[in-house]
Coordinates of C-alpha atoms in Angstrom, one line a residue:
Chain A
X796 CA 78.2 176.8 -58.3
X797 CA 76.3 176.8 -61.5
X798 CA 73.0 175.2 -60.6
X799 CA 70.7 177.7 -59.0
X800 CA 69.0 176.2 -56.0
X801 CA 65.2 176.4 -55.7
X802 CA 65.5 178.9 -52.9
X803 CA 68.2 181.4 -52.0
X804 CA 68.9 182.2 -48.4
X805 CA 70.9 185.4 -47.8
X806 CA 73.0 184.9 -44.7
X807 CA 72.9 188.1 -42.8
X808 CA 75.0 187.3 -39.7
X809 CA 77.9 189.5 -40.5
X810 CA 75.8 192.6 -40.9
X811 CA 72.3 192.4 -39.5
X812 CA 73.4 189.7 -37.1
X813 CA 76.2 191.8 -35.6
X814 CA 74.7 195.3 -35.9
X815 CA 73.4 195.5 -32.4
X816 CA 76.1 193.4 -30.7
X817 CA 77.5 195.5 -27.9
X818 CA 81.1 194.4 -28.5
X819 CA 82.9 195.2 -31.8
X820 CA 84.0 191.9 -33.5
X821 CA 87.5 192.2 -35.0
X822 CA 87.6 192.3 -38.8
X823 CA 89.7 189.1 -38.9
X824 CA 87.1 187.2 -36.9
X825 CA 84.3 188.5 -39.2
X826 CA 86.3 187.5 -42.3
X827 CA 86.8 184.0 -40.9
X828 CA 83.1 183.7 -40.2
X829 CA 82.3 184.9 -43.7
X830 CA 84.7 182.4 -45.3
X831 CA 83.0 179.7 -43.3
X832 CA 79.6 181.0 -44.4
X833 CA 80.6 181.0 -48.0
X834 CA 81.8 177.5 -47.6
X835 CA 78.3 176.4 -46.6
X836 CA 77.1 177.2 -50.2
X837 CA 75.4 180.6 -49.8
X838 CA 74.9 182.5 -53.0
X839 CA 74.1 185.8 -51.3
X840 CA 75.8 187.0 -48.2
X841 CA 75.3 190.2 -46.3
X842 CA 78.9 191.2 -45.6
X843 CA 78.9 194.6 -44.0
X844 CA 77.4 198.1 -43.8
X845 CA 78.8 201.4 -44.9
X846 CA 77.1 203.2 -42.1
X847 CA 79.2 206.0 -40.6
X848 CA 81.5 204.6 -37.9
X849 CA 80.3 207.3 -35.5
X850 CA 76.8 205.8 -35.6
X851 CA 77.7 202.1 -35.9
X852 CA 81.3 201.4 -34.8
X853 CA 80.8 197.7 -35.5
X854 CA 81.2 198.4 -39.2
X855 CA 84.1 200.9 -39.1
X856 CA 86.0 198.0 -40.7
X857 CA 83.8 197.6 -43.8
X858 CA 86.6 198.0 -46.3
X859 CA 88.9 195.8 -44.3
X860 CA 86.3 193.0 -44.2
X861 CA 85.6 193.3 -47.9
X862 CA 89.3 193.1 -48.6
X863 CA 89.8 190.1 -46.4
X864 CA 87.1 187.8 -47.8
X865 CA 88.0 185.9 -50.9
X866 CA 85.6 186.6 -53.8
X867 CA 83.9 183.5 -55.1
X868 CA 82.2 183.0 -58.5
X869 CA 78.5 182.9 -58.1
X870 CA 78.5 184.4 -54.7
X871 CA 77.1 187.9 -54.2
X872 CA 78.2 190.1 -51.4
X873 CA 75.6 192.7 -50.2
X874 CA 76.4 195.8 -48.1
X875 CA 73.9 198.2 -46.6
X876 CA 74.0 201.9 -47.5
X877 CA 72.2 204.4 -45.3
X878 CA 73.2 207.5 -47.4
X879 CA 75.0 208.7 -50.5
X880 CA 78.4 208.8 -48.8
X881 CA 78.0 205.1 -48.1
X882 CA 77.2 204.5 -51.8
X883 CA 80.5 206.3 -52.7
X884 CA 82.4 204.1 -50.3
X885 CA 80.9 201.0 -51.9
X886 CA 81.9 202.3 -55.3
X887 CA 85.4 203.0 -54.1
X888 CA 85.7 199.5 -52.7
X889 CA 84.4 198.2 -56.0
X890 CA 87.0 200.2 -57.9
X891 CA 89.7 198.5 -55.8
X892 CA 88.3 195.1 -56.8
X893 CA 86.9 194.3 -53.4
X894 CA 83.5 195.9 -53.3
X895 CA 80.0 194.4 -52.8
X896 CA 78.0 193.3 -55.9
X897 CA 74.7 194.3 -54.1
X898 CA 73.9 197.3 -52.0
X899 CA 70.7 197.8 -50.0
X900 CA 68.6 200.8 -49.1
X901 CA 65.8 201.0 -46.5
X902 CA 62.5 202.7 -46.2
X903 CA 59.8 202.3 -43.5
X904 CA 56.2 201.9 -44.7
X905 CA 55.0 204.0 -41.8
X906 CA 55.7 207.6 -40.9
X907 CA 56.0 206.8 -37.2
X908 CA 58.7 204.1 -37.7
X909 CA 60.6 206.3 -40.2
X910 CA 60.8 209.1 -37.7
X911 CA 61.8 206.8 -34.7
X912 CA 64.3 204.7 -36.7
X913 CA 65.7 207.2 -39.2
X914 CA 64.9 210.5 -37.5
X915 CA 63.4 212.0 -40.6
X916 CA 60.1 211.9 -42.6
X917 CA 59.2 209.4 -45.2
X918 CA 59.4 212.1 -47.9
X919 CA 62.9 212.9 -46.7
X920 CA 63.9 209.3 -46.6
X921 CA 62.6 208.7 -50.2
X922 CA 64.7 211.7 -51.4
X923 CA 67.7 210.1 -49.7
X924 CA 66.9 206.7 -51.4
X925 CA 66.4 208.4 -54.8
X926 CA 69.8 210.1 -54.5
X927 CA 71.5 206.8 -53.5
X928 CA 69.8 204.9 -56.4
X929 CA 70.8 207.5 -58.9
X930 CA 74.4 207.5 -57.6
X931 CA 74.6 203.7 -57.6
X932 CA 73.3 203.5 -61.2
X933 CA 74.3 200.3 -62.9
X934 CA 77.3 199.7 -60.6
X935 CA 75.4 197.4 -58.3
X936 CA 72.3 195.2 -58.0
X937 CA 70.1 197.3 -55.8
X938 CA 68.0 195.9 -53.0
X939 CA 65.2 198.0 -51.3
X940 CA 63.9 197.0 -48.0
X941 CA 60.4 198.0 -46.9
X942 CA 60.4 197.9 -43.1
X943 CA 57.3 197.5 -41.0
X944 CA 55.6 195.9 -44.1
X945 CA 52.9 194.4 -41.8
X946 CA 52.6 196.4 -38.6
X947 CA 54.3 199.4 -37.2
X948 CA 54.9 199.5 -33.4
X949 CA 53.9 203.2 -33.4
X950 CA 51.3 203.6 -36.1
X951 CA 49.7 200.1 -36.0
X952 CA 48.7 197.9 -39.0
X953 CA 50.2 198.9 -42.3
X954 CA 48.0 198.7 -45.4
X955 CA 49.3 196.3 -48.1
X956 CA 48.7 199.0 -50.6
X957 CA 51.3 201.2 -48.9
X958 CA 53.8 198.4 -49.3
X959 CA 52.9 198.0 -52.9
X960 CA 53.3 201.7 -53.4
X961 CA 56.8 201.6 -51.9
X962 CA 57.7 198.5 -53.9
X963 CA 56.6 200.3 -57.1
X964 CA 58.6 203.3 -56.2
X965 CA 61.7 201.2 -55.6
X966 CA 61.2 199.5 -59.0
X967 CA 60.8 202.9 -60.7
X968 CA 64.3 203.7 -59.4
X969 CA 65.8 200.6 -60.8
X970 CA 65.8 198.7 -57.5
X971 CA 65.0 195.3 -58.7
X972 CA 65.0 193.3 -55.4
X973 CA 62.6 194.3 -52.7
X974 CA 62.8 192.9 -49.2
X975 CA 59.6 192.8 -47.1
X976 CA 60.5 193.5 -43.5
X977 CA 58.3 192.0 -40.8
X978 CA 60.1 194.3 -38.4
X979 CA 58.2 193.4 -35.2
X980 CA 57.5 189.8 -36.1
X981 CA 53.8 190.2 -36.1
X982 CA 53.0 188.8 -39.6
X983 CA 50.9 185.6 -39.8
X984 CA 50.9 183.0 -42.6
X985 CA 47.6 184.3 -44.1
X986 CA 48.8 187.9 -44.1
X987 CA 52.1 186.8 -45.7
X988 CA 50.3 184.9 -48.4
X989 CA 48.0 187.9 -49.1
X990 CA 50.8 190.4 -49.3
X991 CA 53.2 188.3 -51.4
X992 CA 50.3 187.4 -53.7
X993 CA 49.3 191.1 -54.1
X994 CA 52.9 192.2 -54.8
X995 CA 53.8 189.4 -57.2
X996 CA 50.6 189.9 -59.2
X997 CA 51.2 193.7 -59.4
X998 CA 55.0 193.6 -60.0
X999 CA 55.8 190.3 -61.7
X1000 CA 59.3 191.6 -62.7
X1001 CA 60.5 192.3 -59.2
X1002 CA 62.3 189.8 -57.0
X1003 CA 60.8 189.8 -53.5
X1004 CA 62.7 188.8 -50.4
X1005 CA 61.2 187.7 -47.1
X1006 CA 63.0 189.6 -44.3
X1007 CA 61.0 188.3 -41.4
X1008 CA 61.8 188.6 -37.7
X1009 CA 61.1 185.9 -35.2
X1010 CA 59.9 187.9 -32.3
X1011 CA 56.9 185.7 -31.7
X1012 CA 58.4 182.4 -32.9
X1013 CA 56.5 182.7 -36.2
X1014 CA 59.5 183.0 -38.5
X1015 CA 59.4 179.5 -40.0
X1016 CA 55.6 179.5 -40.4
X1017 CA 55.7 182.8 -42.2
X1018 CA 58.6 181.7 -44.5
X1019 CA 56.7 178.5 -45.4
X1020 CA 53.7 180.7 -46.3
X1021 CA 55.9 183.0 -48.4
X1022 CA 57.4 180.0 -50.2
X1023 CA 53.9 178.6 -50.9
X1024 CA 53.0 182.1 -52.3
X1025 CA 55.8 181.8 -54.7
X1026 CA 58.6 183.7 -53.0
X1027 CA 62.1 182.3 -53.4
X1028 CA 64.4 184.6 -51.5
X1029 CA 64.8 184.7 -47.7
X1030 CA 67.0 186.8 -45.4
X1031 CA 68.1 184.8 -42.4
X1032 CA 70.9 184.9 -39.9
X1033 CA 72.9 182.2 -38.1
X1034 CA 71.5 181.6 -34.6
X1035 CA 68.6 184.0 -35.3
X1036 CA 70.9 186.9 -34.5
X1037 CA 70.1 190.5 -35.3
X1038 CA 66.8 192.0 -36.0
X1039 CA 66.1 194.5 -33.3
X1040 CA 67.2 193.0 -30.1
X1041 CA 66.8 194.4 -26.6
X1042 CA 66.5 198.1 -26.2
X1043 CA 66.7 199.1 -29.8
X1044 CA 64.0 201.6 -30.6
X1045 CA 61.2 199.2 -29.7
X1046 CA 61.7 198.7 -26.0
X1047 CA 63.3 195.6 -24.4
X1048 CA 63.0 192.2 -25.9
X1049 CA 64.3 189.8 -28.4
X1050 CA 63.2 190.1 -32.0
X1051 CA 65.9 188.5 -34.1
X1052 CA 66.0 187.3 -37.6
X1053 CA 64.7 184.0 -38.8
X1054 CA 67.4 181.4 -37.9
X1055 CA 69.3 180.1 -40.9
X1056 CA 70.1 176.7 -39.5
X1057 CA 66.4 176.0 -38.7
X1058 CA 64.9 177.4 -42.0
X1059 CA 67.5 175.5 -44.1
X1060 CA 66.9 172.3 -42.2
X1061 CA 63.1 172.6 -42.7
X1062 CA 63.3 173.5 -46.4
X1063 CA 65.6 170.6 -47.1
X1064 CA 63.3 168.3 -45.2
X1065 CA 60.5 169.5 -47.4
X1066 CA 62.6 168.6 -50.5
X1067 CA 63.3 172.2 -51.3
X1068 CA 66.9 172.6 -52.5
X1069 CA 68.7 175.4 -50.7
X1070 CA 72.2 174.6 -52.1
X1071 CA 73.5 174.5 -48.6
X1072 CA 75.5 171.9 -46.8
X1073 CA 73.6 171.4 -43.6
X1074 CA 76.5 169.9 -41.7
X1075 CA 78.7 172.8 -42.5
X1076 CA 75.9 175.1 -41.7
X1077 CA 75.5 173.6 -38.2
X1078 CA 79.3 174.0 -37.7
X1079 CA 79.0 177.6 -38.8
X1080 CA 76.2 178.1 -36.3
X1081 CA 78.4 176.7 -33.5
X1082 CA 81.2 179.0 -34.6
X1083 CA 78.8 181.9 -34.4
X1084 CA 78.0 180.9 -30.8
X1085 CA 81.7 180.6 -30.0
X1086 CA 82.4 184.0 -31.5
X1087 CA 79.6 185.8 -29.6
X1088 CA 80.2 183.8 -26.4
X1089 CA 76.7 182.6 -25.8
X1090 CA 74.1 180.1 -27.1
X1091 CA 72.0 181.6 -29.9
X1092 CA 68.6 180.6 -31.1
X1093 CA 69.1 177.7 -33.5
X1094 CA 66.8 174.8 -32.3
X1095 CA 68.5 172.4 -34.7
X1096 CA 71.8 172.9 -32.8
X1097 CA 70.1 171.7 -29.6
X1098 CA 68.0 168.8 -30.7
X1099 CA 70.4 166.0 -30.0
X1100 CA 72.1 163.6 -32.4
X1101 CA 69.5 160.9 -32.3
X1102 CA 66.9 163.4 -33.5
X1103 CA 68.7 163.5 -36.8
X1104 CA 66.7 161.1 -38.9
Chain B
X1009 CA 32.2 178.8 -20.6
X1010 CA 29.5 177.8 -23.0
X1011 CA 30.8 179.0 -26.4
X1012 CA 33.2 176.5 -27.8
X1013 CA 36.2 178.3 -29.3
X1014 CA 37.3 177.5 -32.9
X1015 CA 40.4 175.6 -31.6
X1016 CA 41.1 173.9 -28.4
X1017 CA 44.5 173.9 -26.9
X1018 CA 45.2 171.3 -24.3
X1019 CA 47.7 172.7 -21.8
X1020 CA 50.1 169.9 -20.9
X1021 CA 52.5 171.7 -18.5
X1022 CA 51.5 169.9 -15.4
X1023 CA 52.0 166.4 -16.9
X1024 CA 54.0 166.3 -20.1
X1025 CA 55.8 169.6 -19.2
X1026 CA 56.9 168.3 -15.8
X1027 CA 57.5 164.6 -16.6
X1028 CA 61.2 164.9 -17.2
X1029 CA 61.9 167.7 -14.7
X1030 CA 64.7 166.5 -12.5
X1031 CA 63.2 168.0 -9.3
X1032 CA 59.8 166.9 -8.0
X1033 CA 57.4 169.9 -7.9
X1034 CA 55.3 169.9 -4.7
X1035 CA 51.6 169.1 -5.2
X1036 CA 50.5 172.5 -3.8
X1037 CA 52.7 174.3 -6.4
X1038 CA 51.3 172.1 -9.2
X1039 CA 47.7 172.8 -8.0
X1040 CA 48.4 176.6 -7.9
X1041 CA 49.8 176.4 -11.5
X1042 CA 46.7 174.4 -12.6
X1043 CA 44.4 176.9 -11.1
X1044 CA 46.2 179.6 -12.9
X1045 CA 46.0 177.6 -16.1
X1046 CA 42.3 177.0 -15.7
X1047 CA 41.9 180.8 -15.2
X1048 CA 43.4 181.4 -18.7
X1049 CA 40.3 179.7 -20.3
X1050 CA 41.6 176.3 -21.2
X1051 CA 38.9 173.7 -21.9
X1052 CA 41.3 170.7 -21.7
X1053 CA 44.1 170.5 -19.2
X1054 CA 46.5 167.6 -18.8
X1055 CA 46.6 167.4 -15.0
X1056 CA 48.7 164.4 -14.0
X1057 CA 49.8 160.8 -14.8
X1058 CA 48.9 157.6 -13.0
X1059 CA 52.3 156.2 -13.7
X1060 CA 53.8 154.1 -10.9
X1061 CA 55.7 156.4 -8.5
X1062 CA 58.7 154.0 -8.8
X1063 CA 59.1 154.9 -12.4
X1064 CA 58.0 158.6 -12.4
X1065 CA 58.3 160.0 -8.9
X1066 CA 57.1 163.4 -10.2
X1067 CA 53.5 162.0 -10.3
X1068 CA 53.4 160.2 -7.0
X1069 CA 51.0 162.9 -5.9
X1070 CA 48.4 162.3 -8.7
X1071 CA 45.5 161.9 -6.4
X1072 CA 46.5 164.8 -4.2
X1073 CA 46.8 167.1 -7.2
X1074 CA 43.4 166.0 -8.6
X1075 CA 41.9 166.7 -5.1
X1076 CA 43.5 170.1 -4.8
X1077 CA 42.3 171.6 -8.1
X1078 CA 38.8 172.9 -8.2
X1079 CA 36.6 171.3 -10.9
X1080 CA 35.2 173.8 -13.3
X1081 CA 32.2 173.3 -15.6
X1082 CA 33.3 172.9 -19.2
X1083 CA 36.9 172.1 -18.3
X1084 CA 38.1 168.6 -18.9
X1085 CA 41.1 167.2 -16.9
X1086 CA 43.1 164.6 -18.7
X1087 CA 45.4 162.0 -17.0
X1088 CA 47.8 159.6 -18.7
X1089 CA 47.5 155.9 -17.9
X1090 CA 50.4 153.5 -18.8
X1091 CA 48.7 150.3 -17.6
X1092 CA 45.5 148.8 -16.2
X1093 CA 46.5 149.6 -12.6
X1094 CA 46.6 153.3 -13.6
X1095 CA 43.1 153.1 -15.1
X1096 CA 41.9 151.7 -11.8
X1097 CA 43.5 154.6 -9.9
X1098 CA 41.8 157.0 -12.3
X1099 CA 38.4 155.2 -11.6
X1100 CA 38.9 155.3 -7.8
X1101 CA 39.7 159.0 -8.0
X1102 CA 36.6 159.5 -10.1
X1103 CA 34.6 157.6 -7.5
X1104 CA 35.8 160.1 -4.9
X1105 CA 34.5 162.9 -7.1
X1106 CA 38.0 164.2 -8.0
X1107 CA 39.0 162.1 -11.0
X1108 CA 40.0 163.1 -14.6
X1109 CA 37.3 163.2 -17.3
X1110 CA 39.8 162.0 -19.9
X1111 CA 42.5 159.4 -19.8
X1112 CA 45.1 158.8 -22.4
X1113 CA 47.0 155.8 -23.7
X1114 CA 50.0 155.6 -25.9
X1115 CA 51.3 153.5 -28.7
X1116 CA 54.3 154.0 -30.9
X1117 CA 53.9 153.6 -34.7
X1118 CA 57.3 151.9 -34.9
X1119 CA 58.6 148.7 -33.4
X1120 CA 62.0 150.3 -32.6
X1121 CA 60.5 153.2 -30.6
X1122 CA 58.0 150.9 -28.8
X1123 CA 60.9 148.7 -27.6
X1124 CA 63.1 151.6 -26.6
X1125 CA 60.4 153.7 -25.0
X1126 CA 58.0 151.1 -23.5
X1127 CA 60.4 148.1 -23.3
X1128 CA 58.0 145.7 -25.1
X1129 CA 56.7 144.9 -28.6
X1130 CA 54.0 146.7 -30.4
X1131 CA 51.8 143.6 -30.2
X1132 CA 52.3 143.6 -26.4
X1133 CA 51.6 147.3 -26.1
X1134 CA 48.4 146.9 -28.1
X1135 CA 47.3 144.1 -25.7
X1136 CA 48.0 146.5 -22.9
X1137 CA 46.0 149.3 -24.5
X1138 CA 43.1 146.9 -25.3
X1139 CA 42.9 145.9 -21.6
X1140 CA 43.0 149.6 -20.5
X1141 CA 40.3 150.6 -23.0
X1142 CA 38.1 147.7 -21.9
X1143 CA 38.6 148.5 -18.2
X1144 CA 37.9 152.2 -18.8
X1145 CA 34.7 151.5 -20.7
X1146 CA 32.3 154.5 -20.6
X1147 CA 33.9 156.0 -17.5
X1148 CA 36.1 158.3 -19.4
X1149 CA 36.7 160.0 -22.7
X1150 CA 39.6 158.1 -24.0
X1151 CA 42.5 159.6 -25.9
X1152 CA 45.0 157.5 -27.9
X1153 CA 48.4 158.9 -28.8
X1154 CA 50.3 157.6 -31.8
X1155 CA 53.9 158.4 -31.1
X1156 CA 56.5 158.7 -33.9
X1157 CA 53.6 159.4 -36.3
X1158 CA 56.1 160.9 -38.8
X1159 CA 59.6 159.5 -38.2
X1160 CA 61.1 157.1 -35.7
X1161 CA 64.7 157.9 -34.4
X1162 CA 65.5 154.2 -34.7
X1163 CA 63.4 152.8 -37.6
X1164 CA 63.3 155.9 -39.9
X1165 CA 60.3 157.3 -41.7
X1166 CA 56.9 155.9 -40.6
X1167 CA 54.4 155.2 -43.4
X1168 CA 51.1 157.2 -43.1
X1169 CA 49.2 154.0 -43.5
X1170 CA 50.7 152.6 -40.3
X1171 CA 49.4 155.7 -38.4
X1172 CA 46.0 155.2 -40.1
X1173 CA 46.0 151.5 -39.0
X1174 CA 46.8 152.5 -35.4
X1175 CA 44.1 155.2 -35.5
X1176 CA 41.5 152.7 -36.8
X1177 CA 42.5 150.3 -34.0
X1178 CA 42.1 153.0 -31.4
X1179 CA 38.7 153.9 -32.8
X1180 CA 37.6 150.2 -32.8
X1181 CA 38.3 150.2 -29.0
X1182 CA 36.1 153.2 -28.4
X1183 CA 39.0 155.6 -28.2
X1184 CA 37.5 158.7 -29.9
X1185 CA 40.3 161.2 -29.7
X1186 CA 43.6 160.4 -31.4
X1187 CA 46.7 162.4 -30.9
X1188 CA 49.4 162.4 -33.6
X1189 CA 52.8 162.6 -32.0
X1190 CA 55.6 164.2 -34.0
X1191 CA 58.0 162.8 -31.4
X1192 CA 61.3 164.0 -32.8
X1193 CA 59.9 167.2 -34.3
X1194 CA 60.8 166.1 -37.9
X1195 CA 57.4 166.7 -39.5
X1196 CA 57.0 169.4 -42.2
X1197 CA 53.9 171.4 -43.2
X1198 CA 53.4 169.3 -46.4
X1199 CA 53.6 166.0 -44.5
X1200 CA 51.3 167.3 -41.8
X1201 CA 48.7 168.3 -44.4
X1202 CA 49.0 164.9 -46.1
X1203 CA 48.7 162.9 -42.9
X1204 CA 45.9 164.9 -41.4
X1205 CA 44.1 164.8 -44.8
X1206 CA 44.4 161.1 -45.1
X1207 CA 43.2 160.5 -41.5
X1208 CA 40.3 162.9 -41.6
X1209 CA 39.1 161.4 -44.9
X1210 CA 39.3 157.8 -43.6
X1211 CA 38.0 158.4 -40.1
X1212 CA 35.6 161.4 -40.2
X1213 CA 34.2 160.6 -36.8
X1214 CA 37.5 160.6 -34.9
X1215 CA 38.8 163.8 -33.3
X1216 CA 42.5 164.2 -34.2
X1217 CA 44.9 166.1 -31.9
X1218 CA 48.2 167.6 -33.0
X1219 CA 50.9 166.7 -30.5
X1220 CA 53.9 168.1 -32.1
X1221 CA 57.4 168.6 -30.7
X1222 CA 59.4 171.7 -31.5
X1223 CA 62.9 170.1 -31.7
X1224 CA 63.7 171.9 -35.0
X1225 CA 61.6 175.0 -34.4
X1226 CA 58.9 173.9 -36.7
X1227 CA 56.1 173.6 -34.1
X1228 CA 54.1 176.6 -35.1
X1229 CA 54.6 176.0 -38.9
X1230 CA 53.3 172.5 -38.4
X1231 CA 50.4 173.6 -36.3
X1232 CA 49.3 176.1 -38.9
X1233 CA 49.5 173.3 -41.5
X1234 CA 47.3 171.1 -39.3
X1235 CA 44.8 173.9 -38.8
X1236 CA 44.6 174.5 -42.5
X1237 CA 44.0 170.7 -43.0
X1238 CA 41.0 171.0 -40.7
X1239 CA 42.4 169.9 -37.3
X1240 CA 41.1 171.8 -34.3
X1241 CA 42.9 170.3 -31.3
X1242 CA 46.4 171.0 -30.2
X1243 CA 48.5 169.8 -27.3
X1244 CA 50.9 172.5 -26.1
X1245 CA 52.8 173.3 -23.0
X1246 CA 53.7 176.6 -21.3
X1247 CA 57.2 177.6 -22.2
X1248 CA 57.5 174.7 -24.6
X1249 CA 58.3 172.4 -21.7
X1250 CA 58.3 168.7 -21.8
X1251 CA 58.5 166.5 -24.9
X1252 CA 61.6 164.5 -24.7
X1253 CA 64.3 166.7 -23.3
X1254 CA 68.0 166.0 -22.8
X1255 CA 69.0 162.5 -22.3
X1256 CA 65.6 160.8 -22.5
X1257 CA 65.8 157.8 -24.8
X1258 CA 66.9 159.9 -27.8
X1259 CA 70.2 161.2 -26.8
X1260 CA 70.9 164.7 -25.6
X1261 CA 69.1 167.7 -26.8
X1262 CA 66.0 169.8 -26.4
X1263 CA 62.8 168.6 -28.1
X1264 CA 60.0 170.2 -26.2
X1265 CA 56.3 170.6 -26.8
X1266 CA 54.9 173.4 -28.9
X1267 CA 54.9 176.5 -26.8
X1268 CA 51.4 177.5 -25.6
X1269 CA 52.0 181.2 -25.3
X1270 CA 53.4 181.4 -28.9
X1271 CA 50.8 179.2 -30.6
X1272 CA 47.9 181.0 -28.8
X1273 CA 49.3 184.4 -29.8
X1274 CA 49.7 183.4 -33.4
X1275 CA 46.2 181.8 -33.6
X1276 CA 44.6 184.9 -32.1
X1277 CA 46.5 187.1 -34.5
X1278 CA 45.1 185.0 -37.3
X1279 CA 41.6 185.7 -36.0
X1280 CA 41.2 182.1 -34.8
X1281 CA 39.5 182.1 -31.5
X1282 CA 41.3 180.0 -28.8
X1283 CA 39.0 181.1 -25.9
X1284 CA 42.2 182.1 -24.0
X1285 CA 43.1 185.3 -22.3
X1286 CA 46.5 186.1 -23.7
X1287 CA 47.5 188.4 -20.8
X1288 CA 46.7 185.8 -18.2
X1289 CA 48.5 183.2 -20.4
X1290 CA 51.6 185.3 -20.4
X1291 CA 51.4 185.7 -16.7
X1292 CA 51.0 181.9 -16.4
X1293 CA 54.1 181.5 -18.6
X1294 CA 56.1 183.7 -16.3
X1295 CA 54.8 181.8 -13.3
X1296 CA 56.0 178.5 -15.0
X1297 CA 59.4 180.1 -15.4
X1298 CA 59.4 181.1 -11.7
X1299 CA 58.4 177.6 -10.7
X1300 CA 61.1 175.9 -12.6
X1301 CA 63.7 178.6 -11.9
X1302 CA 64.8 179.2 -15.5
X1303 CA 63.7 181.0 -18.6
X1304 CA 61.7 178.7 -20.8
X1305 CA 61.1 178.8 -24.6
X1306 CA 58.1 181.3 -25.1
X1307 CA 59.3 183.8 -27.6
X1308 CA 56.3 186.0 -26.9
X1309 CA 57.5 186.4 -23.3
X1310 CA 60.8 187.9 -24.6
X1311 CA 59.6 190.2 -27.4
X1312 CA 59.4 193.4 -25.5
X1313 CA 56.4 195.5 -24.7
X1314 CA 56.5 197.8 -27.8
X1315 CA 56.3 194.7 -30.0
X1316 CA 52.7 194.2 -28.8
X1317 CA 50.7 195.9 -31.5

């Protein structure tokens, strides 16, 4: 695990992928999936959320999951933190030797989405993020997500300058990794290239992460565009799980994450090293389907053996 | 219908989309779908096949379907022809005033795929195509498809020079439109750009058509690459139907066409005029699902109303 692959996929199944699942997955089953995920060669793994169990019962077991998954050299675990209490829980877990190395915070680039999704104003959410970043200090690598970085379902198109402003603000707080959320899956390759180009030119020290949703089937096309614009980090989830599925804030409909199996297969076919074992990854995808009890969205799990050239 | 849109999608649902459906769809239902498809604004529509009913019972009604669909100025109907007898049927239908304007022939760029798919050698298939092209003469616009233009499931990677050779050979027979089949959905954006660039440079008079399969979820990414390499024609099917689904020559597994609803939505979002009415297209996609009695693969039919920005 010393060579750094050309691109780093962060496998988000265990957090983003499960966040909207109606049934709570037992901690042991999550841990087993996370061990399997780590065995595929991922360097970054979204492991859990420190959201309050009252709001997201799925992650009431955050500490238990962190304790159950074996730490591996060179593998970073990331946990999401919605508020300062969550950062404190992450620090306590860290103090016990089983905490995440990365924590992530979220803002929305539009006022409308902030209010609907977080039930406060952008100004209030930035105060919240500032407090979390201050509290986290040097304990963690900090990741800031800018949601609705392309379009807001309530306010419409989001100016690229707004995203740049948010990215600058994250950077000024010591948040070095910045994820660009295509929350409603409306980005297009030309827009991705334009935004990534603008951000990389303006903030060459920051590490940008594509966090694209596949609502319109454009996930892979947009990831290729981001790659060609110089981006090297991608958030994906086994089976295309997660994102904002049916009924969550945006009306009915599927709008999952980019599917890990399919993006990794494409990148490797392009000769872009992901550091992942594709056979193990497909096995992990099948395990995710078995765990959730339904077929998920990985096309590469359905294509048939003879299509493997 | 006088303005020519920037890109032309050929809607293949009624032929390629239905070819491997286990149940025969009645001619009246096909005609109703074709009327609906024409109403979306398509300029090229794959309407049927003149395959012998013994081999493909789904198209035993070819003449009936052609007779049932109202001709429209500016809309070309295309029919596939596997042999000279099929070309004669196309000519007879034409003589009755209800024939296709375009007919299409097929070769495979690999020997292995030709033998498995067509049960003859490449040399024999080229003789067959030559006879069909001679017979068709100036009666039709002729379309030549080069299958396995990227990889063959039996012989492995296909050299771009072989595809160029086949394209040249089609052109020498008066076949002016040449479709590039990514039969097992293994192309990648860089390979698409390379192949399309090579072909357009070598044969500037030919019209190339992307006929990509979405086996690995790369259909849209590859279509964007083809567009950026200067290609303007795309074969797609409502709901991503067709291609070579489960059990057909390549083992089990889904390997359908690029989904019309999703590609048209992406192109329009990129500001590329398709000439299509997206609302009617989505309605046509839902009608296709109702006709086949199952959900198909259009992501844009599942994304939820609020995701429409």
